PDB file of C-alpha atoms and ligand atoms in Angstrom:
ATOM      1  CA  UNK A 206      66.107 -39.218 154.572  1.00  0.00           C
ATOM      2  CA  UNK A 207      64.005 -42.306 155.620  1.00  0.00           C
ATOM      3  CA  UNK A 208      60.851 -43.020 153.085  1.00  0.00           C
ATOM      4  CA  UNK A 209      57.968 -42.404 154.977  1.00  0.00           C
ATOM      5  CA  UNK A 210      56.472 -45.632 154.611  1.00  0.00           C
ATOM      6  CA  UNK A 211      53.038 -46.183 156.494  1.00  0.00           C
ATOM      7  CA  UNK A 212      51.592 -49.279 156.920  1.00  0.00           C
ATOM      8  CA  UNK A 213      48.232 -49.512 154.736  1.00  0.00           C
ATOM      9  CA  UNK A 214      47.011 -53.163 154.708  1.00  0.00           C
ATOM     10  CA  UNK A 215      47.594 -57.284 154.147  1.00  0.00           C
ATOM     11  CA  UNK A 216      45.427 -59.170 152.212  1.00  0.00           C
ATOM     12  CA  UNK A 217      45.943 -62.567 150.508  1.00  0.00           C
ATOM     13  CA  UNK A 218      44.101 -61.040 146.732  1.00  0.00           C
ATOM     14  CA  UNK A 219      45.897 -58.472 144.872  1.00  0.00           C
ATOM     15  CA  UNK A 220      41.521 -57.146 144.426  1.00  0.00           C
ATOM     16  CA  UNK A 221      41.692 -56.842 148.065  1.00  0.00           C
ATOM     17  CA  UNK A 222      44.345 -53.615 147.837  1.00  0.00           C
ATOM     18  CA  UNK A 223      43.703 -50.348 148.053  1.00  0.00           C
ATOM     19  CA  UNK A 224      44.433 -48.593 144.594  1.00  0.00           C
ATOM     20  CA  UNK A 225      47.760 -46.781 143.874  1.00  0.00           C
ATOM     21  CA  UNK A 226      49.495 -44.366 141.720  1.00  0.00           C
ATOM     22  CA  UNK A 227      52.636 -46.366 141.074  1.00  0.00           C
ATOM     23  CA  UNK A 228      53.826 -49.917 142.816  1.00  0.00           C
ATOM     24  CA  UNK A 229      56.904 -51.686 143.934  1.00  0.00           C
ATOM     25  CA  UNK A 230      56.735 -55.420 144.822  1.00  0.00           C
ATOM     26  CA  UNK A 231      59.641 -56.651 146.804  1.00  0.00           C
ATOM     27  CA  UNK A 232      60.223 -60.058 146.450  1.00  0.00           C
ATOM     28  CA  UNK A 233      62.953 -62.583 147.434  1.00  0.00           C
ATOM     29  CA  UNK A 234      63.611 -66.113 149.705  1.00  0.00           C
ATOM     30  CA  UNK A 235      62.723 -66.168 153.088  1.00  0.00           C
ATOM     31  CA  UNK A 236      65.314 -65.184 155.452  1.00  0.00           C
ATOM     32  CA  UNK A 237      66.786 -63.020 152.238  1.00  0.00           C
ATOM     33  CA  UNK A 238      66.832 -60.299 154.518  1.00  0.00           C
ATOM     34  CA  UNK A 239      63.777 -58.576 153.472  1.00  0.00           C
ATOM     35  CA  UNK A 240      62.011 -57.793 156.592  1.00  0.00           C
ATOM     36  CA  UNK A 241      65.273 -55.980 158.039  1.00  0.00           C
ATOM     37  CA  UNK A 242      65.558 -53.462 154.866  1.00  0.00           C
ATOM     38  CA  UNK A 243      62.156 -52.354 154.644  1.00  0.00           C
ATOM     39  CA  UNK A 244      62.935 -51.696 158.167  1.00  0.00           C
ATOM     40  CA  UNK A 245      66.235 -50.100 157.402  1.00  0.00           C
ATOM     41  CA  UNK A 246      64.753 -48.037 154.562  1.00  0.00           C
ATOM     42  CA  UNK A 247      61.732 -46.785 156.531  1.00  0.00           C
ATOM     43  CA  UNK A 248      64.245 -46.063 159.847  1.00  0.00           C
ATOM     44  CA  UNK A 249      61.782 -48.083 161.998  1.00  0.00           C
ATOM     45  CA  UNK A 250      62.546 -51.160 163.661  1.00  0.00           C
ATOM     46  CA  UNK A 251      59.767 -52.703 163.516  1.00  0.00           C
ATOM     47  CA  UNK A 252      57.860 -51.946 160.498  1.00  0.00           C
ATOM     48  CA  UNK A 253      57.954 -54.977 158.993  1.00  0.00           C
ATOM     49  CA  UNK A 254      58.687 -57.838 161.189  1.00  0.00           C
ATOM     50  CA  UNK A 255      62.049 -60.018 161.268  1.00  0.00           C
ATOM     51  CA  UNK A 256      61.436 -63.314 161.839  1.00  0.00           C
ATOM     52  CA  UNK A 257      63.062 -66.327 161.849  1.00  0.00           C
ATOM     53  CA  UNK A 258      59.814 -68.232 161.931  1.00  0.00           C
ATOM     54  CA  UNK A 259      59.039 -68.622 158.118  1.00  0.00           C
ATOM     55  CA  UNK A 260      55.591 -71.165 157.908  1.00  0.00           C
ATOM     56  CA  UNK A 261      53.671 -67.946 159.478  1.00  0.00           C
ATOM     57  CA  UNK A 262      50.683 -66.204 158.000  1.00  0.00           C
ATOM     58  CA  UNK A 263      51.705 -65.353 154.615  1.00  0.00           C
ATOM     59  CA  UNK A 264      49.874 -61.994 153.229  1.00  0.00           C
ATOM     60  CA  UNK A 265      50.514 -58.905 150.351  1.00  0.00           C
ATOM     61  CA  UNK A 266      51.606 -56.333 152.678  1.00  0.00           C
ATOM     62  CA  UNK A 267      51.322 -52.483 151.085  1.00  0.00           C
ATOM     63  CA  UNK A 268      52.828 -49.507 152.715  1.00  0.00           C
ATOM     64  CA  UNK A 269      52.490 -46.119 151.053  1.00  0.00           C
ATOM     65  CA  UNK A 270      54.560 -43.172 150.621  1.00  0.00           C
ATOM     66  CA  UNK A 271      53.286 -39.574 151.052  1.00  0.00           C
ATOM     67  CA  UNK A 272      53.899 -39.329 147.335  1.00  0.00           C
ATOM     68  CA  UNK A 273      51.115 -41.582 146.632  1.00  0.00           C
ATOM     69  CA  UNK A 274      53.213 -44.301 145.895  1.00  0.00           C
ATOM     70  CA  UNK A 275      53.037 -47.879 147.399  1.00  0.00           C
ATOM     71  CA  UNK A 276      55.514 -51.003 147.969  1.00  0.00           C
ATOM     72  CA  UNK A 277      54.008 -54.430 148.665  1.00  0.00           C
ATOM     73  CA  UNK A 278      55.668 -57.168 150.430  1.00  0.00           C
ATOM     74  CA  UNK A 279      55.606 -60.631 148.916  1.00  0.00           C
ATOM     75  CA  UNK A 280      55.992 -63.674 150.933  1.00  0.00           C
ATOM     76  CA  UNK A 281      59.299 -65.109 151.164  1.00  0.00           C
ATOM     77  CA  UNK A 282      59.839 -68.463 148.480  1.00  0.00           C
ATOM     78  CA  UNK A 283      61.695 -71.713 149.055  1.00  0.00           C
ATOM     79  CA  UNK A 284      60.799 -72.076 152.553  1.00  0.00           C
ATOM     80  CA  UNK A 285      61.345 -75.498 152.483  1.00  0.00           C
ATOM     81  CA  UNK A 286      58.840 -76.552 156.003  1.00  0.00           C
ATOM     82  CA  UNK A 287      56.088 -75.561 154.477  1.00  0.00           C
ATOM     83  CA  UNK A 288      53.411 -78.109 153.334  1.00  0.00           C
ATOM     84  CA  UNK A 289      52.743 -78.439 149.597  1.00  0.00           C
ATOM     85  CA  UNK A 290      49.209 -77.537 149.541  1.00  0.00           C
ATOM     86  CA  UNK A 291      49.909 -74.150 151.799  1.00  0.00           C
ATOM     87  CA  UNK A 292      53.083 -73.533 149.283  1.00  0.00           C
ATOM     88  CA  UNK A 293      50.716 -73.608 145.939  1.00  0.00           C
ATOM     89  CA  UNK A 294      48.127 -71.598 147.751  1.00  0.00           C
ATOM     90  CA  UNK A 295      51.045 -68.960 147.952  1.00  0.00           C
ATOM     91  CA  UNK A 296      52.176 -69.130 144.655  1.00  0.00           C
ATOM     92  CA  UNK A 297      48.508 -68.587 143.580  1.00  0.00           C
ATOM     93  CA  UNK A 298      48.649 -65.334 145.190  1.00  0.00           C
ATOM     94  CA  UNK A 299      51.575 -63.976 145.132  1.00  0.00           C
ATOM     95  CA  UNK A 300      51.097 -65.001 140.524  1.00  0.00           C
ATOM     96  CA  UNK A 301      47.623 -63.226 140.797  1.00  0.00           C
ATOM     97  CA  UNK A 302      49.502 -60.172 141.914  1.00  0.00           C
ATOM     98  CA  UNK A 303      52.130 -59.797 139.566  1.00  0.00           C
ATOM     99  CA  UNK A 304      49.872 -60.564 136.799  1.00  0.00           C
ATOM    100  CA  UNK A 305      46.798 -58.816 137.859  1.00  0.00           C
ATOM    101  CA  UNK A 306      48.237 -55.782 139.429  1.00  0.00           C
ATOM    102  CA  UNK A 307      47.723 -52.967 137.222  1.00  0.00           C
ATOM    103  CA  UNK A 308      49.870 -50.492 139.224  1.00  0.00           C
ATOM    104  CA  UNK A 309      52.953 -52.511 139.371  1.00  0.00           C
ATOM    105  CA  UNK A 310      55.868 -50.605 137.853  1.00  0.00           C
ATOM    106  CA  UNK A 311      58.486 -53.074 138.702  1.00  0.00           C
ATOM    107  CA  UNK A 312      59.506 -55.864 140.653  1.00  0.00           C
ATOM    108  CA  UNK A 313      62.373 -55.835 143.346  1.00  0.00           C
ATOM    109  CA  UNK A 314      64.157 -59.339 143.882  1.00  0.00           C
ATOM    110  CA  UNK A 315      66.210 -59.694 146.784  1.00  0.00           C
ATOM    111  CA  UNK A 316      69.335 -62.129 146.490  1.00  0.00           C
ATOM    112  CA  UNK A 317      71.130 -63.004 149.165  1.00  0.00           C
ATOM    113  CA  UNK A 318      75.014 -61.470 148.806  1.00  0.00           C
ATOM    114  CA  UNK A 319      76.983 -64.441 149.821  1.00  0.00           C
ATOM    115  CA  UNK A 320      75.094 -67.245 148.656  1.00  0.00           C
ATOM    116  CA  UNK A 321      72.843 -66.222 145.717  1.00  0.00           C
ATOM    117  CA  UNK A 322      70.994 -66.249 143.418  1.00  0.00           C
ATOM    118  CA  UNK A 323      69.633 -69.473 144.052  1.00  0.00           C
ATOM    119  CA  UNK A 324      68.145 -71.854 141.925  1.00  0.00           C
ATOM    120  CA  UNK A 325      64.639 -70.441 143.682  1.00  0.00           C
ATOM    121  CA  UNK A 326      65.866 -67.208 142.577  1.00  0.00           C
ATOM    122  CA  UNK A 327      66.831 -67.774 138.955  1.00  0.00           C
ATOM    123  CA  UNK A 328      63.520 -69.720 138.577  1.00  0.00           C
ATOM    124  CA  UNK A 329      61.652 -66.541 139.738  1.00  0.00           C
ATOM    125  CA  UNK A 330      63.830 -63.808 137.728  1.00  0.00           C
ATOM    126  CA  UNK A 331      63.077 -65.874 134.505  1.00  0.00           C
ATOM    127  CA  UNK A 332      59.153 -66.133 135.588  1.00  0.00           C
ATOM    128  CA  UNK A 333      59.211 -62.705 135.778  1.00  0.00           C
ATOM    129  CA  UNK A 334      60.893 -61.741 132.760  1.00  0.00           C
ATOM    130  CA  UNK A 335      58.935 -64.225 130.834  1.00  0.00           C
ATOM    131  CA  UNK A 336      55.746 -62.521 131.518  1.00  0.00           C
ATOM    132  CA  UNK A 337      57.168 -58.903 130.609  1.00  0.00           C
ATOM    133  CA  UNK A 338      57.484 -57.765 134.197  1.00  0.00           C
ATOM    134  CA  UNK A 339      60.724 -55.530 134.808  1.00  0.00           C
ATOM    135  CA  UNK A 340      63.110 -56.686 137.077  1.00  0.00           C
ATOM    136  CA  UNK A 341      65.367 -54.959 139.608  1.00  0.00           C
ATOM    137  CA  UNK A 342      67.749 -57.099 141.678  1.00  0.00           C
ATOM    138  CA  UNK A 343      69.296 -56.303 144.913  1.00  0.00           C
ATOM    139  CA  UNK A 344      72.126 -58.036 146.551  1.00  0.00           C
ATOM    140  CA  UNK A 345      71.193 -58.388 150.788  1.00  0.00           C
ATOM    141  CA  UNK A 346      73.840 -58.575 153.399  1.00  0.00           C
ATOM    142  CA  UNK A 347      76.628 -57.060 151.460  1.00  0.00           C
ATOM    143  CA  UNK A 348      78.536 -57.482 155.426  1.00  0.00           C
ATOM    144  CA  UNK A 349      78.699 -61.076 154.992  1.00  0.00           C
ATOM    145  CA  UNK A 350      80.874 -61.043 152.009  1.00  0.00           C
ATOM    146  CA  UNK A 351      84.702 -60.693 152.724  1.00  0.00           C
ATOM    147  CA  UNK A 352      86.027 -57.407 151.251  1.00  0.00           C
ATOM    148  CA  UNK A 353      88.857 -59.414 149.494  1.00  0.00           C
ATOM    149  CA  UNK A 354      85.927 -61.433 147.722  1.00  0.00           C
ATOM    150  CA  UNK A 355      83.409 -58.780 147.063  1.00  0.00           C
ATOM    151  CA  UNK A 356      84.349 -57.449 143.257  1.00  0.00           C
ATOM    152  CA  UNK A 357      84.682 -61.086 142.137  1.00  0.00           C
ATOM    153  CA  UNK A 358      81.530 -62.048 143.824  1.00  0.00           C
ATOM    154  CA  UNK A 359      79.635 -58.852 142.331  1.00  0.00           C
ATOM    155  CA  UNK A 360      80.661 -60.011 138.941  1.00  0.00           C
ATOM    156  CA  UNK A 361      79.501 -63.404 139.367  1.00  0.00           C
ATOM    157  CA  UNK A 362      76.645 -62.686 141.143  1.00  0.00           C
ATOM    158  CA  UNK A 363      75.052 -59.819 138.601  1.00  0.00           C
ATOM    159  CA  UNK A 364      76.280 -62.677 135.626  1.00  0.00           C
ATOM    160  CA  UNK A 365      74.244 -65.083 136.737  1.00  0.00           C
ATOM    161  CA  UNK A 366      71.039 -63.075 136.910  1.00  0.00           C
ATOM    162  CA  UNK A 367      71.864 -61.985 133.616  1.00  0.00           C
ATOM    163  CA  UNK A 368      72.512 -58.331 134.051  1.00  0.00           C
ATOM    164  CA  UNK A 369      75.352 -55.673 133.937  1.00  0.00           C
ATOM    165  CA  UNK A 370      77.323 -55.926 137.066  1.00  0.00           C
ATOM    166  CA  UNK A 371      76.440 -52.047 138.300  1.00  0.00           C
ATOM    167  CA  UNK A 372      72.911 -52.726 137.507  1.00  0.00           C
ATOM    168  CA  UNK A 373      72.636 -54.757 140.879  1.00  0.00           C
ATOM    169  CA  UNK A 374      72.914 -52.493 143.856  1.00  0.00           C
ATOM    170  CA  UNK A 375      74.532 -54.255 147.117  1.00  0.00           C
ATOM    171  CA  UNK A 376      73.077 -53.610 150.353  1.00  0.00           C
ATOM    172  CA  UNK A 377      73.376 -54.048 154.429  1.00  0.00           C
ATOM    173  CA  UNK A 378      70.849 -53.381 156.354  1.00  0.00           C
ATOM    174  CA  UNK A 379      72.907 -54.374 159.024  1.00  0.00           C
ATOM    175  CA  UNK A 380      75.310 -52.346 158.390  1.00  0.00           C
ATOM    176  CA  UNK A 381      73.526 -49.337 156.783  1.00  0.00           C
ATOM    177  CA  UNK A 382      75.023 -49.927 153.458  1.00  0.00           C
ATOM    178  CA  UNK A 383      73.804 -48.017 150.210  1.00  0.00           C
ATOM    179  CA  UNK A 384      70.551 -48.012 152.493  1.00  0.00           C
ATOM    180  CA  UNK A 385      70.126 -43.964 151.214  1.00  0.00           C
ATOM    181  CA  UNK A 386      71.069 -44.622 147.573  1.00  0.00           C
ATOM    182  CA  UNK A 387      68.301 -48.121 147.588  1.00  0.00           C
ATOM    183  CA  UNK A 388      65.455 -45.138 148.968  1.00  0.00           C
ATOM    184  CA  UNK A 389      66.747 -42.906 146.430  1.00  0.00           C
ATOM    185  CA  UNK A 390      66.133 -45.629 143.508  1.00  0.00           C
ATOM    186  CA  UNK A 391      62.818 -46.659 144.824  1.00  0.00           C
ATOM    187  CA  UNK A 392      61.461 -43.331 144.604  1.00  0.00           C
ATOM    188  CA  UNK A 393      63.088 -43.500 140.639  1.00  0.00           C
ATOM    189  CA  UNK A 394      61.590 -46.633 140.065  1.00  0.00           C
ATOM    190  CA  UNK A 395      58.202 -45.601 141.127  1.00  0.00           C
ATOM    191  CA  UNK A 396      58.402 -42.589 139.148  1.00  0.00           C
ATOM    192  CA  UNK A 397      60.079 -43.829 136.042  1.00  0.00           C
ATOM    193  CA  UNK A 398      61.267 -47.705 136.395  1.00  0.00           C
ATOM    194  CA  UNK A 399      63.075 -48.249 133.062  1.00  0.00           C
TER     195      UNK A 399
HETATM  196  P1  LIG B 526      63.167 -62.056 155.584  1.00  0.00           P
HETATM  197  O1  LIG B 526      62.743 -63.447 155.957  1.00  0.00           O
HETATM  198  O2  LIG B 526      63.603 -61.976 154.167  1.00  0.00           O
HETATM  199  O3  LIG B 526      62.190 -60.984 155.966  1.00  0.00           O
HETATM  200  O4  LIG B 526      64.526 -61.781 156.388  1.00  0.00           O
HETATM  201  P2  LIG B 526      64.764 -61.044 157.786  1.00  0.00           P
HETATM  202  O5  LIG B 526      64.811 -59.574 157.609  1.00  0.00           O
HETATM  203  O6  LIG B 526      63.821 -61.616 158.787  1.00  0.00           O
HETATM  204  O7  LIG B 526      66.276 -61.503 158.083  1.00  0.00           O
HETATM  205  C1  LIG B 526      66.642 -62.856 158.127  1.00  0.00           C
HETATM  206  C2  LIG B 526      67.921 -62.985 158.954  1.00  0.00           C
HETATM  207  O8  LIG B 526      69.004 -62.325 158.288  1.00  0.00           O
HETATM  208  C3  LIG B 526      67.806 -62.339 160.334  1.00  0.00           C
HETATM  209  O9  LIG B 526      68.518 -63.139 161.245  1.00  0.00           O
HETATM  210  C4  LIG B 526      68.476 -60.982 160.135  1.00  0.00           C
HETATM  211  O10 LIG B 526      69.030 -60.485 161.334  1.00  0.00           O
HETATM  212  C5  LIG B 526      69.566 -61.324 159.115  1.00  0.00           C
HETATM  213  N1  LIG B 526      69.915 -60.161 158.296  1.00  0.00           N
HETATM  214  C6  LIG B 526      69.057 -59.332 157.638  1.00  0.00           C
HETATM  215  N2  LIG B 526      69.730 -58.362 156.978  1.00  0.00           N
HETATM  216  C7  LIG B 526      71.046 -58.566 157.237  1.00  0.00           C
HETATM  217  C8  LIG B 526      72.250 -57.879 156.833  1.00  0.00           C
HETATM  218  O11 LIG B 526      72.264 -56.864 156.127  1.00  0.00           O
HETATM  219  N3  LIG B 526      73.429 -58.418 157.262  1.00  0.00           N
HETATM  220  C9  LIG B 526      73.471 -59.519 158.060  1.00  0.00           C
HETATM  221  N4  LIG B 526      74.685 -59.969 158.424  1.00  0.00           N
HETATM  222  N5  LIG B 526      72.371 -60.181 158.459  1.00  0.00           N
HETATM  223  C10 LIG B 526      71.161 -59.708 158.062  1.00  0.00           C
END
């Protein structure tokens, strides 16, 4: 079944957010795909927008589930058009969530299937783990990685973050892949994340 997540509110200070019962960040590079699975895991198309127009507005977006529970959207990293000044203005925010958010149970990082994790990417799993946060990773775009090369690129990929290689789940939104089983662990990882 889709999660019934509703739209709640974008602000750029984590003090700005409604409060919550439980939290999910989702994080990951821009054009990682992100947009298209919280659209894929809500069944809406439109939900969160797809864009290939990174430099936009950057905000905290939080949608809540019926449950009470909540999933915030981070802006998209290593954009590389954007100015300096508007990129550490980002990174000011989106660090004043993760450390400041009280509710936050866990932290979702989106790599791109068939060319992560980047060096973007390692640098923010080992920010993350460095200041106690748990970590979840998700591979996007599972569709764009040939069958013939997908166990050897599930190994290498789940190495290189530094975790078990069933620990990272593989998704297309695209395609609809492991879209049911990614709702079912959100709704875990609210309720229980370790
Ligand atoms: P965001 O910047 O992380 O929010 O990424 P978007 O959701 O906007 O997607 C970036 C690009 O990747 C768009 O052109 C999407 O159509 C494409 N994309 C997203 N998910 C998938 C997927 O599962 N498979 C494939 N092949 N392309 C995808």
């Amino acid at each position: 079944m889709p999660l019934q997540l509703r739209f709640v509110t974008s602000a750029t200070r984590h003090g700005d957010l409604p409060p919550s019962d439980a939290e999910l960040a989702l994080v990951g590079r821009s054009n990682v795909g992100k947009s298209s699975l919280i659209n894929a895991l809500a069944n809406r198309r439109q939900l969160a927008k797809v864009s290939n127009t990174p430099g936009r507005t950057q905000l905290l977006n939080l949608f809540e589930l019926p449950g009470g529970g909540t999933v915030v959207d981070l802006p998209g990293y290593g954009y590389a058009a954007v100015p300096m000044r508007e990129k550490a203005k980002w990174q000011r925010m989106i660090e004043g969530y993760l450390l400041g958010r009280d509710e936050l149970r866990a932290v979702v990082v989106l790599v791109d299937a068939a060319v992560g994790p980047t060096a973007n990417d390692l640098e923010t799993l080992g920010w993350l783990r460095s200041h106690d946060l748990l970590v979840k990773v998700v591979a996007t775009k599972h569709d764009k990685v040939k069958p013939s090369k997908r166990d050897a690129r599930r190994r290498e990929l789940a190495e290189r973050c530094a975790l078990p290689t069933g620990e990272v789940l593989w998704v297309s939104a695209a395609k609809r892949v492991n879209i049911d089983e990614l709702r079912r662990r959100v709704l875990t990882w609210l309720d229980d994340p370790t």
